[in-house]
mmCIF file of C-alpha atoms in Angstrom:
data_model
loop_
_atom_site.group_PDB
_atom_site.id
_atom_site.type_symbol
_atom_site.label_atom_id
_atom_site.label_comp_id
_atom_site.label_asym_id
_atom_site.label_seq_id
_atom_site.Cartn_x
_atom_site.Cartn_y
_atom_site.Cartn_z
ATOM 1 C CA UNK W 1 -43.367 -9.550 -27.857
ATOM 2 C CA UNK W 2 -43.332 -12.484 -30.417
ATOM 3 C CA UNK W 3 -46.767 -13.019 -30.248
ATOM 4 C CA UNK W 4 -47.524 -8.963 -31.001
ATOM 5 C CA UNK W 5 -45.443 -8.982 -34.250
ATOM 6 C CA UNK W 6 -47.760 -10.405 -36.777
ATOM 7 C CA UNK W 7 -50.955 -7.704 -36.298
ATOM 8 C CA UNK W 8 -48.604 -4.990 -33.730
ATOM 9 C CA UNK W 9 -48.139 -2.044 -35.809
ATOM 10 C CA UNK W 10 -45.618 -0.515 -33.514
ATOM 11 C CA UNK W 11 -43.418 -3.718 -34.158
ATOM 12 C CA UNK W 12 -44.316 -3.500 -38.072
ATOM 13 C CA UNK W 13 -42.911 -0.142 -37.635
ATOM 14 C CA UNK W 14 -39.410 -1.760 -35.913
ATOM 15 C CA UNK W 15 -39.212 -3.992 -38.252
ATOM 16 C CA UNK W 16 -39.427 -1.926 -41.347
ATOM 17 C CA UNK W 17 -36.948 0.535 -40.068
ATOM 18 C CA UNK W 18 -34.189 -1.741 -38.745
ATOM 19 C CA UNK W 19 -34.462 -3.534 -42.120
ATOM 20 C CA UNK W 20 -34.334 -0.326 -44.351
ATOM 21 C CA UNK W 21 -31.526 1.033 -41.663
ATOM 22 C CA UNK W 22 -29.997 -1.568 -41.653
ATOM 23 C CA UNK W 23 -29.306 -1.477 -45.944
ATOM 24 C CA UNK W 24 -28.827 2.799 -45.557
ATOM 25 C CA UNK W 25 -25.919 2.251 -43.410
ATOM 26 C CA UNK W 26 -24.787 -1.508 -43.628
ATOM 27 C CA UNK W 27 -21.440 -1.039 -42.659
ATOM 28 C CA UNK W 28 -21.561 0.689 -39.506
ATOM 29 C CA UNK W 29 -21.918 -2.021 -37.044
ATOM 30 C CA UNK W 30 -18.227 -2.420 -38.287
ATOM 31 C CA UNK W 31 -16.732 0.469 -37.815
ATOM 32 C CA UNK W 32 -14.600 2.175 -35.344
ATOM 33 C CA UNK W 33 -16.398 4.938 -33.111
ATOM 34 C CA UNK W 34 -19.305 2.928 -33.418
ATOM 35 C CA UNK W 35 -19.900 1.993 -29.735
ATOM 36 C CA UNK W 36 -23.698 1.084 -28.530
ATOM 37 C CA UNK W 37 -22.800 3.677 -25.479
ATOM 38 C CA UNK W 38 -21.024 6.661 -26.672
ATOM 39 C CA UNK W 39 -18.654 8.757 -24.529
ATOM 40 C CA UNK W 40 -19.930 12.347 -24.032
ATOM 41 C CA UNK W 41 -17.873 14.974 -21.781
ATOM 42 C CA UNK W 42 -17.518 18.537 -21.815
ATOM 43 C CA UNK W 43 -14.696 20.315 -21.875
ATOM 44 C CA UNK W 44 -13.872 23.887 -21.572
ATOM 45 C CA UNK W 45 -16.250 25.192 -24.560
ATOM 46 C CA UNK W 46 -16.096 21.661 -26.646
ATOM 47 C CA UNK W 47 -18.461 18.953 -26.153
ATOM 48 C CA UNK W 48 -16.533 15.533 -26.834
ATOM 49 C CA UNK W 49 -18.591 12.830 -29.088
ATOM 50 C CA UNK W 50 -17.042 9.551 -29.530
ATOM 51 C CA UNK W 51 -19.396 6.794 -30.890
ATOM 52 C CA UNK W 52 -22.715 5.928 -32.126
ATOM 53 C CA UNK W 53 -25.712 8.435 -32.978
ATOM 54 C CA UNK W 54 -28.265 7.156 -30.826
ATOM 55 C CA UNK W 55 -31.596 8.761 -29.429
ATOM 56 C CA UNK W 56 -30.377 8.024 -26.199
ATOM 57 C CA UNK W 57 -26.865 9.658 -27.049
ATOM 58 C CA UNK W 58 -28.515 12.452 -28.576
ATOM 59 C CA UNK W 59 -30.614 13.238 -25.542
ATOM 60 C CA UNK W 60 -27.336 13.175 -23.775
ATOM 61 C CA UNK W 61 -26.159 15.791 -25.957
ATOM 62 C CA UNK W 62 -29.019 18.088 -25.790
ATOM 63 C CA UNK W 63 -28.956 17.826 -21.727
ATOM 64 C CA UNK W 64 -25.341 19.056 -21.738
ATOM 65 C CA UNK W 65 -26.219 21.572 -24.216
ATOM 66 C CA UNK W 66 -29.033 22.748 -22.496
ATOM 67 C CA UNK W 67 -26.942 23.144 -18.856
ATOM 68 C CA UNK W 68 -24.471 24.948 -20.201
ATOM 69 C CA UNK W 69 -24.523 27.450 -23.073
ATOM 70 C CA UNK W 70 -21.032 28.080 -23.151
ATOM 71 C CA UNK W 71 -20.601 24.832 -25.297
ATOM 72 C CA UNK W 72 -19.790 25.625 -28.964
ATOM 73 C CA UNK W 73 -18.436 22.841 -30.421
ATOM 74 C CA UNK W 74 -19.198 19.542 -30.678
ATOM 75 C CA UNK W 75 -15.606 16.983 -31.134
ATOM 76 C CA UNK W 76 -17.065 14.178 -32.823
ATOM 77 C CA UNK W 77 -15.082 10.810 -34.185
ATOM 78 C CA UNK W 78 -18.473 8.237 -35.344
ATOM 79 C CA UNK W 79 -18.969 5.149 -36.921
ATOM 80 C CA UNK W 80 -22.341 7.018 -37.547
ATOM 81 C CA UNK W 81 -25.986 5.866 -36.302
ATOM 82 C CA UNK W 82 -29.493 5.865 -36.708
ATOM 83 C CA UNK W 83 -31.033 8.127 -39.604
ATOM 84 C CA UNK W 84 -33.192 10.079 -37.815
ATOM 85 C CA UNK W 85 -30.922 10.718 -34.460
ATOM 86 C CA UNK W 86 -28.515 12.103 -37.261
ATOM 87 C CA UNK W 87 -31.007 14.795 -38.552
ATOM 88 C CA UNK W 88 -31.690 15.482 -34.819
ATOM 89 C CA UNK W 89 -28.142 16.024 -33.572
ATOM 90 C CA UNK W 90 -27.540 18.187 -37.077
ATOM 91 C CA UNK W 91 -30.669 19.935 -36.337
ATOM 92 C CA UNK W 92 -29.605 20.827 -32.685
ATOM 93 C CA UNK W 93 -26.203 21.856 -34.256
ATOM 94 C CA UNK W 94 -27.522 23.958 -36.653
ATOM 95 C CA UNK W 95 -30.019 25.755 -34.158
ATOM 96 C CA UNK W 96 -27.652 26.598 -32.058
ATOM 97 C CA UNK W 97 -25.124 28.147 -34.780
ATOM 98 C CA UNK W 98 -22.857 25.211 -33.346
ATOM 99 C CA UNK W 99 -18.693 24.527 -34.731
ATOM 100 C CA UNK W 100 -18.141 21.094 -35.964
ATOM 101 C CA UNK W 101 -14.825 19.175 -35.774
ATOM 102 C CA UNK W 102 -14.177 15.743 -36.513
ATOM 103 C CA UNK W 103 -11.830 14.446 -34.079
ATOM 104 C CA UNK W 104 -9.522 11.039 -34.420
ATOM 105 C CA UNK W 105 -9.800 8.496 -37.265
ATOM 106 C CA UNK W 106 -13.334 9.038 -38.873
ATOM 107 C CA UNK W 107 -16.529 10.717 -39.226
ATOM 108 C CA UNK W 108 -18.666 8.469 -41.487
ATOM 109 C CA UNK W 109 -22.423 7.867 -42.837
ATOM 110 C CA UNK W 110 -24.920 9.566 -40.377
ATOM 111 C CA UNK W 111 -22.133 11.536 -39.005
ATOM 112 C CA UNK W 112 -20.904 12.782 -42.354
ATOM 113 C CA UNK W 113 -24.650 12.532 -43.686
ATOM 114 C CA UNK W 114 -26.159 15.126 -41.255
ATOM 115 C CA UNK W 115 -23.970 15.872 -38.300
ATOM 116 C CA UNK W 116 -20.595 17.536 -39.649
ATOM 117 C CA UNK W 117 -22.673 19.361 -42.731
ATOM 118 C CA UNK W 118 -24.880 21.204 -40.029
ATOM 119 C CA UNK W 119 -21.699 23.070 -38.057
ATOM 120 C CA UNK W 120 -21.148 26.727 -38.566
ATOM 121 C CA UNK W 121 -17.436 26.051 -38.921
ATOM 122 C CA UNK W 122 -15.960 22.637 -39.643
ATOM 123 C CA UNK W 123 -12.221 21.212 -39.088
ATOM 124 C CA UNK W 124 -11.090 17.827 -40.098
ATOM 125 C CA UNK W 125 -8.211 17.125 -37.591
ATOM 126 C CA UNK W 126 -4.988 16.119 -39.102
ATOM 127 C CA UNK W 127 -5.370 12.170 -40.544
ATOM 128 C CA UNK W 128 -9.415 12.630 -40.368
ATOM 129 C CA UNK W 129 -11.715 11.290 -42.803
ATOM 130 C CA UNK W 130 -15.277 12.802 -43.602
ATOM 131 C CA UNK W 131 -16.314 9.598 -45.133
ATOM 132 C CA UNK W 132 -20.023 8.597 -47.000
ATOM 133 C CA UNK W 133 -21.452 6.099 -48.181
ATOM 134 C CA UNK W 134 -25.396 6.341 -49.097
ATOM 135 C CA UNK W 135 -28.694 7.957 -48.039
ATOM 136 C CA UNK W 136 -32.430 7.822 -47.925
ATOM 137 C CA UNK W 137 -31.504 9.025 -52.147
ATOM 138 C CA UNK W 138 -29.957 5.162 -53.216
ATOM 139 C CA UNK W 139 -31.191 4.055 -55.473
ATOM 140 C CA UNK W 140 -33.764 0.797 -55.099
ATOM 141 C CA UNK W 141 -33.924 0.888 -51.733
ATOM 142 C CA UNK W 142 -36.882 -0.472 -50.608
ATOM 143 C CA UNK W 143 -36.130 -2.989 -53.045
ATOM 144 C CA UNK W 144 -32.770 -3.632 -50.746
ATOM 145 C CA UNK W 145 -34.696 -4.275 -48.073
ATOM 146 C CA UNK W 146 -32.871 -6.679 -45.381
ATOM 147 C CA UNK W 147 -34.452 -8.637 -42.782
ATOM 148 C CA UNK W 148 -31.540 -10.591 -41.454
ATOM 149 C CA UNK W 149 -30.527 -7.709 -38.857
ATOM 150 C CA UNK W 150 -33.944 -8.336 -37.298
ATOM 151 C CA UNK W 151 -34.200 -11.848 -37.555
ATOM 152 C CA UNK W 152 -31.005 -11.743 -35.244
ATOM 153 C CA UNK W 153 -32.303 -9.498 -32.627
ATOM 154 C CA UNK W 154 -35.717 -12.197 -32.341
ATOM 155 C CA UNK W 155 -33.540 -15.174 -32.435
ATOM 156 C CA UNK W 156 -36.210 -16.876 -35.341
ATOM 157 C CA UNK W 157 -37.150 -16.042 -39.114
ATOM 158 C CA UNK W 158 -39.790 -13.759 -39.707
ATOM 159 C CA UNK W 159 -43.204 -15.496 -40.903
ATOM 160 C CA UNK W 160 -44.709 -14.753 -44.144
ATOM 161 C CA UNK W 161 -47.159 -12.655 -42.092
ATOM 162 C CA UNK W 162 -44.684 -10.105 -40.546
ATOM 163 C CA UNK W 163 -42.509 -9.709 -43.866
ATOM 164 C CA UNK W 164 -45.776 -8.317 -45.369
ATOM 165 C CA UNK W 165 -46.563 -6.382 -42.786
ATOM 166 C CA UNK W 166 -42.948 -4.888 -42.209
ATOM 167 C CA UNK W 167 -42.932 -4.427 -46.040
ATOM 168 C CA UNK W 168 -45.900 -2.754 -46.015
ATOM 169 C CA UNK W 169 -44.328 -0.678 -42.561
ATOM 170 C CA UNK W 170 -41.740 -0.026 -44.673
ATOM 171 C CA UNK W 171 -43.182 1.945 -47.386
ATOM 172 C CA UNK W 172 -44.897 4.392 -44.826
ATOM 173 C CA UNK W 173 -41.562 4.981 -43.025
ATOM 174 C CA UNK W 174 -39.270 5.268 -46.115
ATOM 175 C CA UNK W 175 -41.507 7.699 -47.392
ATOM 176 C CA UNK W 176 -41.883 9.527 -43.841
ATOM 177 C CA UNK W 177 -38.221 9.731 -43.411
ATOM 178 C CA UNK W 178 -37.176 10.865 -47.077
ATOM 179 C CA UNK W 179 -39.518 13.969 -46.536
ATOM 180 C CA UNK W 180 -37.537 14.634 -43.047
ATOM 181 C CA UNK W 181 -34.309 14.514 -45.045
ATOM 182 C CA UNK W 182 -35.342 16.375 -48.034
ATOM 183 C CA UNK W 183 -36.369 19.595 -45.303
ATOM 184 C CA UNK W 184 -32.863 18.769 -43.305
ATOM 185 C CA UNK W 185 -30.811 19.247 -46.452
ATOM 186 C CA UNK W 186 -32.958 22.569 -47.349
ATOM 187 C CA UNK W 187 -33.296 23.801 -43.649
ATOM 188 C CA UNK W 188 -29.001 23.757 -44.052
ATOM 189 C CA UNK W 189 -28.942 24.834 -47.405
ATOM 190 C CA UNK W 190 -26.724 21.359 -48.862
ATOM 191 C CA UNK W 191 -27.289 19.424 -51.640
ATOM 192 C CA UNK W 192 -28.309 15.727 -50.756
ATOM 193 C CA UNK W 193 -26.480 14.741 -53.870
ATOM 194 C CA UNK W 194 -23.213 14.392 -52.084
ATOM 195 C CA UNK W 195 -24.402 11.329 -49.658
ATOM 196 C CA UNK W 196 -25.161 9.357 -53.133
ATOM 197 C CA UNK W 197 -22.238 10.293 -55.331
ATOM 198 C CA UNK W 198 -19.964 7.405 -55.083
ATOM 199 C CA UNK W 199 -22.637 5.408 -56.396
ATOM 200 C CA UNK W 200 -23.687 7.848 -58.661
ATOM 201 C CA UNK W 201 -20.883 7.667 -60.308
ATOM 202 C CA UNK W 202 -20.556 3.306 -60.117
ATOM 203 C CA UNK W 203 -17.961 3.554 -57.933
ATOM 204 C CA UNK W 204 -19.194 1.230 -55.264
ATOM 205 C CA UNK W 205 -17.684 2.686 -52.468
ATOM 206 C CA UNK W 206 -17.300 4.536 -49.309
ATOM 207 C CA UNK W 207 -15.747 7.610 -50.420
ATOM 208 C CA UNK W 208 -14.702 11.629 -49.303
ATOM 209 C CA UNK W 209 -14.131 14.828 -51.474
ATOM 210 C CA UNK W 210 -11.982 17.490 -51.191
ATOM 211 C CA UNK W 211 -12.809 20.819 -49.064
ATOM 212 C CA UNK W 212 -12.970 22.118 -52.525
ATOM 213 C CA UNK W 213 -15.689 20.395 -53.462
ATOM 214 C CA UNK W 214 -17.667 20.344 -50.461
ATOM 215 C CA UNK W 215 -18.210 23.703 -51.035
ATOM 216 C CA UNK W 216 -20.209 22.777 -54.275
ATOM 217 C CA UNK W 217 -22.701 21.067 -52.218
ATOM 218 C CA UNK W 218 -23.276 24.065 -50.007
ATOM 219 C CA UNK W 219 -20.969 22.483 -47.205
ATOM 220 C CA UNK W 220 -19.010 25.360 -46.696
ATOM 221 C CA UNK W 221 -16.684 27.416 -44.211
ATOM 222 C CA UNK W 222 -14.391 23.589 -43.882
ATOM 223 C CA UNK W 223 -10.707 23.419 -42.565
ATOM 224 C CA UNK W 224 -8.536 20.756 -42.733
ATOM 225 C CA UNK W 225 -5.007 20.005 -43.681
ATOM 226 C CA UNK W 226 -3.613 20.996 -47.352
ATOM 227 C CA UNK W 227 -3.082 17.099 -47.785
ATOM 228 C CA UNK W 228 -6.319 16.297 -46.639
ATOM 229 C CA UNK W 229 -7.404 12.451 -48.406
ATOM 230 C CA UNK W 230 -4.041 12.459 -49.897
ATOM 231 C CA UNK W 231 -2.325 8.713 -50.237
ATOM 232 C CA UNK W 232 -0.957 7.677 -46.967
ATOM 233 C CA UNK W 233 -3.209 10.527 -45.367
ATOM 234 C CA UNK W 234 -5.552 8.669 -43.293
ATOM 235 C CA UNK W 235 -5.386 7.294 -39.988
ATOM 236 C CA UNK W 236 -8.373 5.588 -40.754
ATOM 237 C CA UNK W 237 -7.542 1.128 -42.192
ATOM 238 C CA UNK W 238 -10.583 0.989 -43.813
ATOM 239 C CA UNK W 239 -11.322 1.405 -47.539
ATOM 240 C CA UNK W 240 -12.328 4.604 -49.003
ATOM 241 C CA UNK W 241 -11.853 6.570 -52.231
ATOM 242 C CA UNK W 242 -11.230 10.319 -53.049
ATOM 243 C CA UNK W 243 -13.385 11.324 -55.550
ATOM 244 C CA UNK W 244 -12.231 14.110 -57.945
ATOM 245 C CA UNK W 245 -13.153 16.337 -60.803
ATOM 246 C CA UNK W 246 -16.561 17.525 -59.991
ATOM 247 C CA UNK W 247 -17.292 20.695 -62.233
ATOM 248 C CA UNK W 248 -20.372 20.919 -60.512
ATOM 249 C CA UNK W 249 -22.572 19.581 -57.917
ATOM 250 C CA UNK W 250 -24.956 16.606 -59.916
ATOM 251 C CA UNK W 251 -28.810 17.574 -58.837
ATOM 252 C CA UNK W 252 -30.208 15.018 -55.778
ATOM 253 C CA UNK W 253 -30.943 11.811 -57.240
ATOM 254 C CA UNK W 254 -34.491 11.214 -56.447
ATOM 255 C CA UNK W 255 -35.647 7.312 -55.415
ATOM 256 C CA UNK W 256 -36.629 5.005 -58.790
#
């Protein structure tokens, strides 16, 4: 495989999106619910989620949910995943007119990006956190680029040669994968703007809003408890911010 990097456009290709992946969502290798095999079960009429948003967990869900149509909900607690599984499970989700409910500590980045958006009906479990923190929208993100993720997996630094050709990879996926999100967001009628608004708004953070305000991105028809986010609310140890006072949801920041 080494020797196929260089002039192998199918590696270009792996290259380009583990390195822009790996800047989208760089905290997720971190996070709890973030397991390389997640744990799928039915139950009753819920199908249990618990861990990352794989292709090959995402087939798993679409076999279960093919075998059985009396599944309507999906019980999800995520460190999140890969961008485009995300748009896949929402897709599936929304298709099927499937409920949402975020189960245990979190729900964050590809999970809050495109999974618990694209439910019918959503509930946040008591000391849940919808949490995001960034999109295909950041800003300068193919200037972000990161090749340290994939330098890891090949055990050696990339040559000059495959950092021009992942680069160059890179450009045709980003711009690929943007469109894909761009039709998500409109196929479920939310506004995009809410995956970028921490850092809109310089807070440089991961952060959640209100149910309140979720409704002024178009994610509507949410439950959770009254003191949802409040201070000592969270089961969740990580760092996060509420973010308040939005009159109105800010247009989708479009890629400088």
């Amino acid at each position: 495989m080494k020797g196929m990097i260089a002039n192998g456009p199918r590696t270009a290709f792996f290259v380009a999106a583990m390195g822009l992946a790996a800047v989208a969502s760089a905290r997720e290798s971190d996070l709890p619910g973030d397991r390389q095999n997640a744990v799928i079960r039915p139950e009753g009429t819920v199908l249990h989620f618990d861990g990352r948003i794989a292709d090959e967990s995402v087939a798993r869900v679409r076999a279960f949910l093919d075998a059985d149509s009396s599944l309507t909900e999906l019980a999800i607690r995520s460190g999140g995943g890969d961008i485009e599984a995300g748009m896949a499970l929402g897709r599936m989700l929304h298709e099927r007119g499937m409920d949402v409910r975020v189960v245990g500590d979190i729900c964050i980045s590809s999970c809050a990006n495109y999974v618990f958006p694209a439910g019918r009906r959503k509930r946040v479990d008591s000391g849940a956190l919808v949490i995001w923190h960034g999109s295909m929208l950041q800003r300068n993100l193919l200037e972000s680029f990161d090749f340290s993720g994939v330098e890891r997996q090949l055990g050696r630094p990339l040559t000059w040669l495959e950092r021009w050709s992942a680069r160059r990879a890179t450009k045709k996926w980003y711009r690929r994968v943007y469109s894909e999100q761009a039709a998500f967001f409109r196929m479920i009628g939310v506004d995009p703007a809410i995956t970028v608004l921490g850092q809109e708004q310089g807070c440089a953070c991961d952060w959640t809003v209100s149910v309140a305000d979720m409704a002024k991105f178009g994610i509507g028809s949410v439950s959770a408890d009254a003191d949802y986010a409040a201070p000592g609310y969270a089961r969740w140890d990580g760092k996060w911010q509420l973010i308040t006072d939005i009159d109105e949801a800010p247009a989708a920041t479009r890629q400088r």
